[in-house]
Amino acid sequence: MNQPAAHDPDCIFCKIVAGKIPSRKVYEDQELLAFHDINPWAPVHFLIIPKEHIESMAHAGARHEALLGRMMVLAPRLALEAGCNPGTAGGFRVLVNNGREGGQEVLHLHMHVMAGPRPWKRG
Ligand code: AMP
Ligand code: ZN
């Protein structure tokens, strides 16, 4: 088993990474996991997370630069695969909430990727 470098046994997203809580998987590699949001705001709404437990962007350091870059590059590709409409008329939204006042509920860094025809439930 490939155990990620850091994990928190009480963290819901670490439990998803470990397969202890089911998720509808969109993508997985050694470092990253993407899965559909359980409470979607938009026709397409999934989350990209690092497998490593990093609490938020405020907890990321220089050693995470490549990892965060990979998340950014992956988002448009997975959005298209998940049903995002291409081009200027389509597009997608990327959102990262950080800390309680930043709207973060799950304290494991995650990138929301939302897309699809409007109106959306939120956002
Ligand atoms: P945030 O407010 O940025 O922390 O967003 C957390 C997101 O995680 C919310 O959109 C939730 O709907 C989503 N979420 C919470 N638990 C799960 C789960 N078990 N599977 C998929 N998404 C989840
Ligand atoms: Zn975690």
XYZ file of N, CA, C and O and ligand atoms in Angstrom:
516
model
N 0.844 -1.215 0.000
C 0.000 0.000 0.000
C 0.867 1.248 0.000
O 1.827 1.354 0.751
N 0.496 2.207 -0.831
C 1.162 3.493 -0.845
C 0.502 4.433 0.150
O -0.521 5.010 -0.125
N 1.064 4.560 1.309
C 0.488 5.455 2.315
C 1.006 6.869 2.059
O 2.203 7.073 1.920
N 0.100 7.853 1.965
C 0.555 9.215 1.731
C 1.440 9.720 2.864
O 1.365 9.228 3.990
N 2.275 10.711 2.549
C 3.291 11.197 3.481
C 2.670 11.628 4.814
O 3.188 11.303 5.868
N 1.576 12.370 4.756
C 0.934 12.822 5.986
C -0.554 12.595 5.852
O -1.130 12.903 4.807
N -1.155 12.019 6.885
C -2.602 11.893 6.878
C -3.121 12.062 8.296
O -2.402 11.874 9.273
N -4.393 12.449 8.383
C -5.029 12.679 9.678
C -6.174 11.672 9.792
O -7.118 11.712 9.003
N -6.097 10.750 10.754
C -7.102 9.686 10.838
C -8.526 10.209 11.065
O -9.490 9.486 10.821
N -8.649 11.446 11.543
C -9.990 12.002 11.792
C -10.510 12.833 10.621
O -11.619 13.371 10.688
N -9.708 12.968 9.567
C -10.072 13.840 8.448
C -10.907 13.068 7.419
O -10.515 11.992 6.961
N -12.044 13.639 7.046
C -12.965 12.953 6.137
C -12.331 12.720 4.764
O -12.531 11.668 4.146
N -11.535 13.690 4.274
C -10.921 13.503 2.957
C -9.752 12.520 3.023
O -9.513 11.781 2.064
N -9.040 12.466 4.149
C -8.021 11.419 4.304
C -8.685 10.040 4.306
O -8.128 9.075 3.765
N -9.894 9.957 4.886
C -10.618 8.682 4.890
C -11.041 8.301 3.471
O -11.054 7.124 3.110
N -11.394 9.298 2.654
C -11.727 9.019 1.250
C -10.480 8.534 0.514
O -10.530 7.558 -0.239
N -9.340 9.197 0.752
C -8.072 8.773 0.129
C -7.778 7.321 0.499
O -7.371 6.510 -0.347
N -8.004 6.975 1.756
C -7.693 5.617 2.246
C -8.752 4.592 1.847
O -8.595 3.403 2.118
N -9.855 5.058 1.212
C -10.916 4.148 0.795
C -11.854 3.755 1.931
O -12.664 2.839 1.781
N -11.747 4.448 3.072
C -12.598 4.106 4.226
C -13.982 4.727 4.105
O -14.930 4.284 4.752
N -14.092 5.801 3.316
C -15.377 6.416 2.987
C -15.481 6.382 1.464
O -14.522 6.748 0.777
N -16.624 5.932 0.922
C -16.732 5.837 -0.542
C -16.812 7.214 -1.194
O -17.260 8.192 -0.587
N -16.363 7.288 -2.431
C -16.507 8.520 -3.213
C -16.711 8.119 -4.665
O -16.393 7.003 -5.059
N -17.276 9.053 -5.444
C -17.404 8.838 -6.892
C -16.179 9.435 -7.547
O -16.094 10.640 -7.780
N -15.235 8.580 -7.831
C -13.916 9.015 -8.281
C -13.936 9.571 -9.705
O -14.552 9.002 -10.596
N -13.245 10.683 -9.907
C -13.090 11.316 -11.220
C -11.693 11.028 -11.768
O -11.505 10.848 -12.972
N -10.718 10.985 -10.876
C -9.313 10.859 -11.298
C -8.476 10.461 -10.092
O -8.769 10.864 -8.972
N -7.427 9.703 -10.352
C -6.476 9.380 -9.282
C -5.093 9.160 -9.849
O -4.930 8.547 -10.908
N -4.090 9.709 -9.183
C -2.702 9.328 -9.464
C -1.992 9.199 -8.121
O -2.639 9.187 -7.071
N -0.682 9.133 -8.128
C 0.061 8.902 -6.873
C -0.134 10.013 -5.852
O -0.132 9.767 -4.646
N -0.304 11.229 -6.367
C -0.327 12.396 -5.466
C -1.698 13.024 -5.288
O -1.925 13.733 -4.311
N -2.568 12.820 -6.284
C -3.837 13.553 -6.322
C -5.022 12.609 -6.452
O -4.915 11.524 -7.033
N -6.160 13.076 -5.940
C -7.424 12.361 -6.102
C -8.492 13.395 -6.454
O -8.486 14.502 -5.903
N -9.376 13.058 -7.365
C -10.515 13.927 -7.679
C -11.781 13.094 -7.576
O -11.811 11.932 -8.010
N -12.817 13.675 -6.964
C -14.086 12.955 -6.797
C -15.229 13.955 -6.811
O -15.057 15.145 -6.505
N -16.427 13.481 -7.170
C -17.600 14.346 -7.256
C -17.996 14.861 -5.876
O -17.977 14.094 -4.897
N -18.369 16.127 -5.814
C -18.856 16.708 -4.563
C -20.201 16.068 -4.217
O -21.062 15.894 -5.079
N -20.376 15.762 -2.943
C -21.587 15.071 -2.488
C -22.806 16.004 -2.538
O -23.943 15.549 -2.574
N -22.564 17.301 -2.554
C -23.641 18.296 -2.546
C -23.369 19.341 -3.633
O -22.989 20.478 -3.338
N -23.534 18.941 -4.904
C -23.068 19.796 -6.016
C -23.842 21.102 -6.153
O -25.050 21.131 -5.978
N -23.135 22.178 -6.497
C -23.743 23.478 -6.760
C -24.062 23.638 -8.233
O -24.821 24.528 -8.609
N -23.409 22.866 -9.056
C -23.447 23.060 -10.509
C -23.588 21.693 -11.176
O -23.330 20.658 -10.535
N -24.005 21.648 -12.451
C -24.148 20.353 -13.142
C -22.874 19.503 -13.077
O -22.936 18.275 -12.980
N -21.717 20.162 -13.163
C -20.428 19.498 -12.932
C -19.848 20.105 -11.661
O -19.743 21.334 -11.565
N -19.553 19.311 -10.673
C -18.916 19.828 -9.446
C -18.121 18.708 -8.804
O -18.683 17.764 -8.259
N -16.824 18.810 -8.947
C -15.953 17.819 -8.301
C -14.839 18.533 -7.556
O -14.648 19.747 -7.686
N -14.146 17.773 -6.722
C -13.062 18.305 -5.899
C -11.760 17.626 -6.294
O -11.748 16.416 -6.546
N -10.699 18.404 -6.370
C -9.354 17.837 -6.553
C -8.608 18.036 -5.240
O -8.550 19.160 -4.723
N -8.075 16.958 -4.694
C -7.346 17.065 -3.420
C -5.969 16.411 -3.538
O -5.793 15.444 -4.282
N -4.998 16.930 -2.772
C -3.744 16.175 -2.642
C -3.998 15.000 -1.714
O -4.812 15.111 -0.781
N -3.344 13.877 -1.946
C -3.502 12.736 -1.031
C -2.874 13.042 0.322
O -3.336 12.553 1.347
N -1.841 13.848 0.294
C -1.224 14.285 1.552
C -2.181 15.211 2.298
O -2.838 16.057 1.686
N -2.254 15.049 3.602
C -3.110 15.940 4.403
C -2.403 17.289 4.576
O -1.512 17.432 5.407
N -2.829 18.253 3.761
C -2.394 19.650 3.907
C -3.674 20.390 4.272
O -4.680 20.277 3.561
N -3.664 21.111 5.381
C -4.918 21.669 5.886
C -5.531 22.691 4.931
O -6.738 22.660 4.664
N -4.737 23.602 4.419
C -5.238 24.630 3.497
C -4.059 25.186 2.724
O -2.908 24.810 2.976
N -4.331 26.138 1.829
C -3.233 26.771 1.098
C -2.285 27.483 2.053
O -1.093 27.616 1.761
N -2.815 27.937 3.185
C -1.978 28.625 4.169
C -0.983 27.668 4.823
O -0.041 28.109 5.480
N -1.191 26.366 4.661
C -0.298 25.364 5.238
C 0.621 24.752 4.191
O 1.375 23.827 4.494
N 0.542 25.227 2.949
C 1.396 24.699 1.885
C 2.722 25.458 1.874
O 2.752 26.662 2.133
N 3.787 24.751 1.605
C 5.112 25.370 1.580
C 5.769 25.190 0.220
O 5.140 24.694 -0.727
N 7.033 25.578 0.148
C 7.778 25.526 -1.115
C 7.784 24.107 -1.694
O 7.702 23.930 -2.911
N 7.808 23.089 -0.839
C 7.854 21.713 -1.352
C 6.531 21.298 -2.007
O 6.452 20.239 -2.629
N 5.495 22.122 -1.862
C 4.203 21.799 -2.469
C 3.962 22.540 -3.782
O 2.884 22.402 -4.365
N 4.953 23.318 -4.229
C 4.734 24.145 -5.431
C 4.331 23.304 -6.637
O 3.370 23.638 -7.342
N 5.051 22.237 -6.878
C 4.761 21.409 -8.063
C 3.388 20.745 -7.927
O 2.618 20.666 -8.893
N 3.076 20.304 -6.725
C 1.795 19.645 -6.460
C 0.626 20.596 -6.745
O -0.338 20.237 -7.439
N 0.711 21.819 -6.233
C -0.357 22.797 -6.464
C -0.437 23.155 -7.947
O -1.533 23.335 -8.490
N 0.700 23.232 -8.599
C 0.722 23.492 -10.043
C 0.032 22.378 -10.807
O -0.734 22.632 -11.745
N 0.260 21.145 -10.386
C -0.377 20.003 -11.058
C -1.900 20.063 -10.903
O -2.641 19.731 -11.822
N -2.359 20.498 -9.738
C -3.810 20.614 -9.526
C -4.397 21.633 -10.505
O -5.456 21.404 -11.105
N -3.712 22.752 -10.675
C -4.199 23.803 -11.580
C -4.256 23.326 -13.026
O -5.176 23.662 -13.766
N -3.243 22.558 -13.422
C -3.177 22.089 -14.818
C -4.196 20.964 -15.060
O -4.743 20.834 -16.154
N -4.455 20.197 -14.018
C -5.394 19.073 -14.139
C -6.845 19.557 -14.241
O -7.672 18.945 -14.929
N -7.165 20.658 -13.562
C -8.559 21.113 -13.453
C -9.260 21.256 -14.812
O -10.355 20.700 -14.993
N -8.711 21.987 -15.785
C -9.425 22.133 -17.055
C -9.605 20.812 -17.813
O -10.654 20.584 -18.428
N -8.615 19.945 -17.715
C -8.701 18.648 -18.403
C -9.829 17.802 -17.807
O -10.695 17.291 -18.531
N -9.861 17.702 -16.499
C -10.907 16.897 -15.850
C -12.271 17.541 -16.028
O -13.285 16.842 -16.162
N -12.319 18.891 -16.029
C -13.599 19.582 -16.224
C -14.194 19.191 -17.569
O -15.382 18.839 -17.659
N -13.396 19.219 -18.620
C -13.879 18.841 -19.959
C -14.353 17.388 -19.970
O -15.410 17.070 -20.516
N -13.568 16.511 -19.347
C -13.926 15.088 -19.312
C -15.233 14.863 -18.549
O -15.974 13.935 -18.833
N -15.513 15.742 -17.565
C -16.707 15.570 -16.726
C -17.943 16.234 -17.317
O -19.021 16.145 -16.735
N -17.791 16.934 -18.455
C -18.962 17.507 -19.110
C -18.988 19.014 -19.200
O -19.998 19.601 -19.597
N -17.894 19.658 -18.846
C -17.770 21.112 -19.003
C -17.845 21.475 -20.485
O -17.267 20.788 -21.326
N -18.592 22.532 -20.822
C -18.649 22.977 -22.209
C -17.386 23.759 -22.566
O -16.935 24.597 -21.780
N -16.813 23.503 -23.749
C -15.547 24.139 -24.118
C -15.722 25.590 -24.567
O -16.839 26.030 -24.841
N -14.613 26.292 -24.640
C -14.594 27.632 -25.226
C -15.151 28.694 -24.305
O -15.512 28.441 -23.154
N -15.239 29.907 -24.857
C -15.645 31.065 -24.066
C -17.085 30.949 -23.583
O -17.433 31.415 -22.492
N -17.955 30.335 -24.370
C -19.364 30.207 -23.981
C -19.552 29.173 -22.870
O -20.540 29.209 -22.156
N -18.607 28.272 -22.755
C -18.654 27.276 -21.688
C -17.795 27.735 -20.524
O -18.006 28.813 -19.980
N -16.843 26.920 -20.159
C -15.911 27.316 -19.104
C -16.205 26.655 -17.777
O -17.117 25.837 -17.645
N -15.402 27.008 -16.798
C -15.500 26.362 -15.485
C -15.022 27.333 -14.427
O -14.332 28.301 -14.707
N -15.432 27.052 -13.207
C -15.016 27.866 -12.048
C -14.147 27.019 -11.145
O -14.463 25.844 -10.889
N -13.064 27.618 -10.648
C -12.180 26.968 -9.676
C -12.256 27.772 -8.386
O -12.179 28.999 -8.419
N -12.451 27.080 -7.273
C -12.608 27.762 -5.985
C -11.836 27.002 -4.912
O -11.955 25.781 -4.809
N -11.049 27.729 -4.145
C -10.367 27.136 -2.987
C -10.689 27.981 -1.762
O -10.295 29.149 -1.698
N -11.438 27.419 -0.824
C -11.743 28.095 0.429
C -10.638 27.779 1.436
O -10.179 26.632 1.517
N -10.240 28.799 2.204
C -9.142 28.622 3.157
C -9.509 29.188 4.521
O -9.747 30.392 4.643
N -9.588 28.314 5.507
C -9.917 28.749 6.876
C -11.405 29.003 7.033
O -12.140 29.125 6.056
N -11.847 29.046 8.264
C -13.277 29.177 8.558
C -13.858 30.442 7.954
O -14.921 30.408 7.335
N -13.170 31.558 8.125
C -13.698 32.813 7.572
C -13.567 32.840 6.054
O -14.227 33.635 5.385
N -12.737 31.986 5.522
C -12.609 31.838 4.073
C -13.620 30.844 3.504
O -13.579 30.539 2.310
N -14.506 30.349 4.363
C -15.572 29.465 3.894
C -15.208 27.998 3.849
O -15.949 27.186 3.298
N -14.065 27.628 4.450
C -13.620 26.222 4.394
C -14.279 25.406 5.494
O -14.181 25.760 6.672
N -14.964 24.332 5.083
C -15.608 23.450 6.059
C -14.785 22.192 6.310
O -14.721 21.708 7.431
N -14.201 21.656 5.259
C -13.364 20.463 5.403
C -11.904 20.918 5.394
O -11.424 21.499 4.406
N -11.224 20.650 6.508
C -9.872 21.194 6.682
C -8.818 20.269 6.072
O -7.884 19.809 6.747
N -8.991 19.962 4.816
C -8.016 19.242 3.986
C -8.075 19.968 2.645
O -9.145 19.998 2.019
N -6.978 20.571 2.245
C -6.928 21.395 1.032
C -7.670 20.740 -0.135
O -7.440 19.568 -0.437
N -8.566 21.485 -0.758
C -9.303 20.952 -1.910
C -9.666 22.080 -2.859
O -9.957 23.193 -2.441
N -9.655 21.751 -4.123
C -10.016 22.684 -5.180
C -11.386 22.270 -5.716
O -11.549 21.140 -6.194
N -12.383 23.160 -5.604
C -13.679 22.903 -6.230
C -13.550 23.207 -7.723
O -12.996 24.244 -8.097
N -14.078 22.349 -8.557
C -14.165 22.634 -9.998
C -15.635 22.502 -10.385
O -16.242 21.440 -10.185
N -16.210 23.612 -10.868
C -17.638 23.658 -11.205
C -17.832 24.093 -12.646
O -17.105 24.978 -13.130
N -18.824 23.499 -13.296
C -19.067 23.832 -14.699
C -20.468 23.394 -15.093
O -21.173 22.768 -14.295
N -20.841 23.724 -16.316
C -22.128 23.296 -16.849
C -23.075 24.471 -17.019
O -22.838 25.563 -16.509
N -24.182 24.240 -17.731
C -25.118 25.316 -18.038
C -25.701 25.963 -16.776
O -25.975 25.281 -15.795
N -25.882 27.293 -16.834
C -26.518 28.052 -15.732
C -28.039 27.932 -15.853
O -28.553 27.700 -16.960
N -28.803 28.134 -14.775
C -28.328 28.594 -13.458
C -27.751 27.469 -12.607
O -28.112 26.299 -12.787
N -26.908 27.863 -11.659
C -26.369 26.931 -10.679
C -27.080 27.157 -9.344
O -27.652 28.221 -9.121
N -26.988 26.169 -8.491
C -27.591 26.264 -7.157
C -26.936 27.375 -6.342
O -27.594 28.115 -5.615
N -25.603 27.490 -6.464
C -24.822 28.549 -5.806
C -23.678 28.912 -6.727
O -23.347 28.193 -7.645
N -23.041 30.044 -6.403
C -21.811 30.417 -7.129
C -22.086 30.970 -8.502
O -21.223 30.974 -9.363
P -15.474 23.640 1.657
O -16.615 24.448 2.172
O -14.651 24.364 0.643
O -14.627 23.043 2.774
O -16.125 22.464 0.843
C -16.224 21.153 1.303
C -16.989 20.400 0.239
O -16.841 19.023 0.492
C -18.492 20.711 0.222
O -18.861 21.196 -1.070
C -19.132 19.345 0.533
O -20.323 19.124 -0.193
C -18.035 18.389 0.123
N -18.059 17.105 0.819
C -18.135 16.890 2.158
N -18.115 15.573 2.424
C -18.007 14.932 1.234
C -17.937 13.564 0.846
N -17.961 12.568 1.738
N -17.845 13.276 -0.481
C -17.830 14.279 -1.392
N -17.869 15.580 -1.086
C -17.972 15.916 0.214
Zn -6.923 15.013 5.419
